[in-house]
Amino acid sequence: MKIINEIYDRTIEDEELKYLRNNTCLLDIETTGFSREINHIYMIGLARLEKDKIKVTLLFADKRSEEKDILIEFINYSKDVNCFISFNGLSFDFPFIKSRMNHNGIEYNYMEYEHLDIYKECKKLKDILCLGNLKQKTFESFLGIEREDSFDGGELIHQYKLYEKCNDEECYHNLITHNLEDVQGMVELLIILRYLHITDNIDNSTISEITNTNGEIVAKITTDYNIPKRFVVKSGFYYILFEKNIIKTILKPNSCTLKYYFDNYKNYVHLLNEDIIIPKQLLNDNNKNNAVPCKKSNCCIDVEGLYLPVFDKMLFEDEKLFKENLSSKETYVDISSKLNDSLYLKKYIIHIIKYRLN
């Protein structure tokens, strides 16, 4: 068994420090396969904050028979740990550790600790950030984190078997480098959690630089929240670029005719000769013979306007909402009279952002 200690020589950002204080430990394991029952743990990578530096400790089993040794060393290391940070640890690493502890006759309960599973927290970012998958290296690549290691955990199983058989130095280097960079990468990956909090204080942001050109509304929103890498959310109605603390938005309203459906259709009639809808109380001797009761499907008026989709009807409950037809699930607001209303545009843009990011 080997214990490798290294100091991760980089400046720790405030965003990282808030997660790493209070006896928090980062953890990543390497195994000889994916079965907890028959495969072994051959390395446990650990890291924690010591005097404003990250100290990385790798517990490495030179052969599978040393698995119990690294598990016992891990127990000793964890005695004063309050919280573990991992990447998919609650689904893979810790259940695997628990199973191998049981196999080796060691009592262990990982649920006694607090946990921050970066993978679990950030699953929804796959679609938001247009990531190809949810692997740790994919998140790192998005953030611009570079690695020497080119292997994944599965490919290293063969490397470990070669090392176990003949102490191959190149295999040993590959094994150590991979786990070391997994653990170090998690430190830098903590900043990805910022993307989960973009909307936290967004209602207090400011909107400026509103222009209306060729039917498109352009606006800039300034927030107090800074993200490390830019990303875009878009549809046929909007294009929203998030960059640092700025949100640049292009709204693309549709100029068309939609229908406004009246509530309580039984209170309205259709005047056939004029083809209009009026409330029953407006009937008189001159028009009552041309009136027929409205149906739910035709108790509406056509309105030309500039329309944008609504994703939170409660937010726009004081406004008229329009539809293509009665069965349409999509609803729209007419912004024809709101093109220079900065507060309204801010409200609308923020409602899109919350819909897409929350």
mmCIF file of N, CA and C in Angstrom, residues 31-92:
data_model
loop_
_atom_site.group_PDB
_atom_site.id
_atom_site.type_symbol
_atom_site.label_atom_id
_atom_site.label_comp_id
_atom_site.label_asym_id
_atom_site.label_seq_id
_atom_site.Cartn_x
_atom_site.Cartn_y
_atom_site.Cartn_z
ATOM 1 N N THR A 31 -11.777 1.668 -9.106
ATOM 2 C CA THR A 31 -12.112 0.267 -8.834
ATOM 3 C C THR A 31 -11.676 -0.629 -9.989
ATOM 4 N N THR A 32 -11.628 -1.930 -9.706
ATOM 5 C CA THR A 32 -11.243 -2.902 -10.740
ATOM 6 C C THR A 32 -12.429 -3.330 -11.597
ATOM 7 N N GLY A 33 -13.576 -2.729 -11.396
ATOM 8 C CA GLY A 33 -14.780 -3.052 -12.158
ATOM 9 C C GLY A 33 -15.970 -2.355 -11.536
ATOM 10 N N PHE A 34 -17.140 -2.663 -12.030
ATOM 11 C CA PHE A 34 -18.335 -1.938 -11.595
ATOM 12 C C PHE A 34 -19.216 -2.733 -10.639
ATOM 13 N N SER A 35 -18.822 -3.961 -10.336
ATOM 14 C CA SER A 35 -19.591 -4.783 -9.400
ATOM 15 C C SER A 35 -19.040 -4.621 -7.987
ATOM 16 N N ARG A 36 -19.890 -4.178 -7.073
ATOM 17 C CA ARG A 36 -19.457 -4.000 -5.682
ATOM 18 C C ARG A 36 -19.160 -5.332 -5.016
ATOM 19 N N GLU A 37 -19.784 -6.390 -5.505
ATOM 20 C CA GLU A 37 -19.650 -7.694 -4.856
ATOM 21 C C GLU A 37 -18.330 -8.379 -5.202
ATOM 22 N N ILE A 38 -17.908 -8.279 -6.458
ATOM 23 C CA ILE A 38 -16.734 -9.061 -6.877
ATOM 24 C C ILE A 38 -15.512 -8.208 -7.208
ATOM 25 N N ASN A 39 -15.707 -6.917 -7.457
ATOM 26 C CA ASN A 39 -14.569 -6.060 -7.782
ATOM 27 C C ASN A 39 -14.048 -5.334 -6.548
ATOM 28 N N HIS A 40 -12.848 -4.759 -6.688
ATOM 29 C CA HIS A 40 -12.151 -4.157 -5.553
ATOM 30 C C HIS A 40 -11.945 -2.655 -5.759
ATOM 31 N N ILE A 41 -11.753 -1.966 -4.649
ATOM 32 C CA ILE A 41 -11.278 -0.578 -4.685
ATOM 33 C C ILE A 41 -9.755 -0.618 -4.610
ATOM 34 N N TYR A 42 -9.090 -0.008 -5.587
ATOM 35 C CA TYR A 42 -7.626 -0.009 -5.536
ATOM 36 C C TYR A 42 -7.056 1.378 -5.221
ATOM 37 N N MET A 43 -7.908 2.407 -5.237
ATOM 38 C CA MET A 43 -7.405 3.736 -4.881
ATOM 39 C C MET A 43 -8.554 4.598 -4.363
ATOM 40 N N ILE A 44 -8.261 5.337 -3.308
ATOM 41 C CA ILE A 44 -9.191 6.334 -2.775
ATOM 42 C C ILE A 44 -8.472 7.674 -2.786
ATOM 43 N N GLY A 45 -8.990 8.593 -3.572
ATOM 44 C CA GLY A 45 -8.419 9.933 -3.641
ATOM 45 C C GLY A 45 -9.168 10.871 -2.717
ATOM 46 N N LEU A 46 -8.427 11.610 -1.909
ATOM 47 C CA LEU A 46 -9.015 12.496 -0.903
ATOM 48 C C LEU A 46 -8.337 13.860 -0.969
ATOM 49 N N ALA A 47 -9.078 14.896 -0.623
ATOM 50 C CA ALA A 47 -8.482 16.236 -0.579
ATOM 51 C C ALA A 47 -9.237 17.077 0.429
ATOM 52 N N ARG A 48 -8.487 17.922 1.113
ATOM 53 C CA ARG A 48 -9.124 18.819 2.077
ATOM 54 C C ARG A 48 -8.279 20.071 2.230
ATOM 55 N N LEU A 49 -8.902 21.081 2.807
ATOM 56 C CA LEU A 49 -8.241 22.364 2.997
ATOM 57 C C LEU A 49 -7.375 22.324 4.243
ATOM 58 N N GLU A 50 -6.084 22.692 4.072
ATOM 59 C CA GLU A 50 -5.169 22.797 5.202
ATOM 60 C C GLU A 50 -4.380 24.094 5.052
ATOM 61 N N LYS A 51 -4.654 25.045 5.948
ATOM 62 C CA LYS A 51 -3.955 26.332 5.943
ATOM 63 C C LYS A 51 -4.024 27.012 4.570
ATOM 64 N N ASP A 52 -5.242 27.118 4.036
ATOM 65 C CA ASP A 52 -5.512 27.797 2.767
ATOM 66 C C ASP A 52 -4.872 27.115 1.562
ATOM 67 N N LYS A 53 -4.470 25.868 1.723
ATOM 68 C CA LYS A 53 -3.980 25.066 0.608
ATOM 69 C C LYS A 53 -4.778 23.768 0.552
ATOM 70 N N ILE A 54 -4.875 23.207 -0.633
ATOM 71 C CA ILE A 54 -5.547 21.918 -0.788
ATOM 72 C C ILE A 54 -4.503 20.812 -0.703
ATOM 73 N N LYS A 55 -4.633 19.955 0.298
ATOM 74 C CA LYS A 55 -3.755 18.802 0.420
ATOM 75 C C LYS A 55 -4.478 17.575 -0.120
ATOM 76 N N VAL A 56 -3.881 16.950 -1.124
ATOM 77 C CA VAL A 56 -4.453 15.751 -1.740
ATOM 78 C C VAL A 56 -3.743 14.525 -1.185
ATOM 79 N N THR A 57 -4.523 13.542 -0.780
ATOM 80 C CA THR A 57 -3.987 12.277 -0.277
ATOM 81 C C THR A 57 -4.576 11.137 -1.095
ATOM 82 N N LEU A 58 -3.700 10.329 -1.702
ATOM 83 C CA LEU A 58 -4.140 9.167 -2.470
ATOM 84 C C LEU A 58 -3.758 7.900 -1.717
ATOM 85 N N LEU A 59 -4.738 7.058 -1.450
ATOM 86 C CA LEU A 59 -4.507 5.761 -0.806
ATOM 87 C C LEU A 59 -4.528 4.708 -1.901
ATOM 88 N N PHE A 60 -3.366 4.114 -2.172
ATOM 89 C CA PHE A 60 -3.206 3.241 -3.339
ATOM 90 C C PHE A 60 -2.845 1.824 -2.915
ATOM 91 N N ALA A 61 -3.613 0.861 -3.414
ATOM 92 C CA ALA A 61 -3.339 -0.557 -3.144
ATOM 93 C C ALA A 61 -2.481 -1.116 -4.271
ATOM 94 N N ASP A 62 -1.256 -1.541 -3.942
ATOM 95 C CA ASP A 62 -0.376 -2.110 -4.962
ATOM 96 C C ASP A 62 -0.950 -3.397 -5.544
ATOM 97 N N LYS A 63 -1.757 -4.077 -4.739
ATOM 98 C CA LYS A 63 -2.458 -5.270 -5.222
ATOM 99 C C LYS A 63 -3.808 -5.342 -4.529
ATOM 100 N N ARG A 64 -4.706 -6.103 -5.126
ATOM 101 C CA ARG A 64 -6.082 -6.145 -4.625
ATOM 102 C C ARG A 64 -6.181 -6.602 -3.175
ATOM 103 N N SER A 65 -5.244 -7.410 -2.761
ATOM 104 C CA SER A 65 -5.274 -7.915 -1.387
ATOM 105 C C SER A 65 -5.053 -6.803 -0.361
ATOM 106 N N GLU A 66 -4.609 -5.632 -0.814
ATOM 107 C CA GLU A 66 -4.402 -4.501 0.093
ATOM 108 C C GLU A 66 -5.633 -3.595 0.198
ATOM 109 N N GLU A 67 -6.732 -4.032 -0.391
ATOM 110 C CA GLU A 67 -7.947 -3.214 -0.331
ATOM 111 C C GLU A 67 -8.335 -2.889 1.108
ATOM 112 N N LYS A 68 -8.280 -3.889 1.991
ATOM 113 C CA LYS A 68 -8.671 -3.660 3.389
ATOM 114 C C LYS A 68 -7.777 -2.608 4.028
ATOM 115 N N ASP A 69 -6.495 -2.606 3.672
ATOM 116 C CA ASP A 69 -5.562 -1.633 4.249
ATOM 117 C C ASP A 69 -5.963 -0.197 3.894
ATOM 118 N N ILE A 70 -6.322 0.031 2.625
ATOM 119 C CA ILE A 70 -6.669 1.406 2.250
ATOM 120 C C ILE A 70 -8.037 1.798 2.821
ATOM 121 N N LEU A 71 -8.913 0.807 3.024
ATOM 122 C CA LEU A 71 -10.211 1.109 3.642
ATOM 123 C C LEU A 71 -10.041 1.515 5.106
ATOM 124 N N ILE A 72 -9.164 0.815 5.811
ATOM 125 C CA ILE A 72 -8.896 1.167 7.212
ATOM 126 C C ILE A 72 -8.247 2.546 7.293
ATOM 127 N N GLU A 73 -7.303 2.811 6.393
ATOM 128 C CA GLU A 73 -6.656 4.127 6.368
ATOM 129 C C GLU A 73 -7.685 5.221 6.061
ATOM 130 N N PHE A 74 -8.636 4.907 5.196
ATOM 131 C CA PHE A 74 -9.699 5.858 4.874
ATOM 132 C C PHE A 74 -10.565 6.149 6.100
ATOM 133 N N ILE A 75 -10.876 5.117 6.870
ATOM 134 C CA ILE A 75 -11.651 5.299 8.107
ATOM 135 C C ILE A 75 -10.912 6.246 9.051
ATOM 136 N N ASN A 76 -9.611 6.031 9.210
ATOM 137 C CA ASN A 76 -8.813 6.887 10.096
ATOM 138 C C ASN A 76 -8.775 8.330 9.586
ATOM 139 N N TYR A 77 -8.634 8.473 8.275
ATOM 140 C CA TYR A 77 -8.577 9.803 7.656
ATOM 141 C C TYR A 77 -9.886 10.560 7.877
ATOM 142 N N SER A 78 -10.993 9.824 7.900
ATOM 143 C CA SER A 78 -12.324 10.446 7.916
ATOM 144 C C SER A 78 -12.841 10.784 9.304
ATOM 145 N N LYS A 79 -12.065 10.504 10.339
ATOM 146 C CA LYS A 79 -12.585 10.642 11.705
ATOM 147 C C LYS A 79 -13.088 12.046 12.024
ATOM 148 N N ASP A 80 -12.439 13.069 11.495
ATOM 149 C CA ASP A 80 -12.881 14.435 11.801
ATOM 150 C C ASP A 80 -13.550 15.114 10.604
ATOM 151 N N VAL A 81 -13.931 14.325 9.604
ATOM 152 C CA VAL A 81 -14.622 14.874 8.435
ATOM 153 C C VAL A 81 -16.104 15.062 8.750
ATOM 154 N N ASN A 82 -16.643 16.209 8.359
ATOM 155 C CA ASN A 82 -18.073 16.471 8.541
ATOM 156 C C ASN A 82 -18.871 16.290 7.258
ATOM 157 N N CYS A 83 -18.226 16.611 6.127
ATOM 158 C CA CYS A 83 -18.947 16.603 4.852
ATOM 159 C C CYS A 83 -18.043 16.075 3.748
ATOM 160 N N PHE A 84 -18.608 15.286 2.843
ATOM 161 C CA PHE A 84 -17.884 14.797 1.675
ATOM 162 C C PHE A 84 -18.427 15.463 0.417
ATOM 163 N N ILE A 85 -17.508 15.873 -0.447
ATOM 164 C CA ILE A 85 -17.865 16.346 -1.782
ATOM 165 C C ILE A 85 -17.411 15.290 -2.777
ATOM 166 N N SER A 86 -18.293 14.924 -3.689
ATOM 167 C CA SER A 86 -17.963 13.893 -4.669
ATOM 168 C C SER A 86 -18.635 14.223 -5.994
ATOM 169 N N PHE A 87 -18.320 13.415 -6.993
ATOM 170 C CA PHE A 87 -18.993 13.530 -8.283
ATOM 171 C C PHE A 87 -19.638 12.184 -8.575
ATOM 172 N N ASN A 88 -20.945 12.130 -8.412
ATOM 173 C CA ASN A 88 -21.732 10.890 -8.502
ATOM 174 C C ASN A 88 -21.413 9.943 -7.359
ATOM 175 N N GLY A 89 -20.913 10.496 -6.265
ATOM 176 C CA GLY A 89 -20.505 9.667 -5.134
ATOM 177 C C GLY A 89 -21.650 8.969 -4.433
ATOM 178 N N LEU A 90 -22.816 9.611 -4.368
ATOM 179 C CA LEU A 90 -23.941 9.005 -3.656
ATOM 180 C C LEU A 90 -24.530 7.826 -4.415
ATOM 181 N N SER A 91 -24.288 7.774 -5.716
ATOM 182 C CA SER A 91 -24.772 6.640 -6.509
ATOM 183 C C SER A 91 -23.702 5.576 -6.715
ATOM 184 N N PHE A 92 -22.428 5.996 -6.797
ATOM 185 C CA PHE A 92 -21.369 5.021 -7.092
ATOM 186 C C PHE A 92 -20.357 4.872 -5.961
#
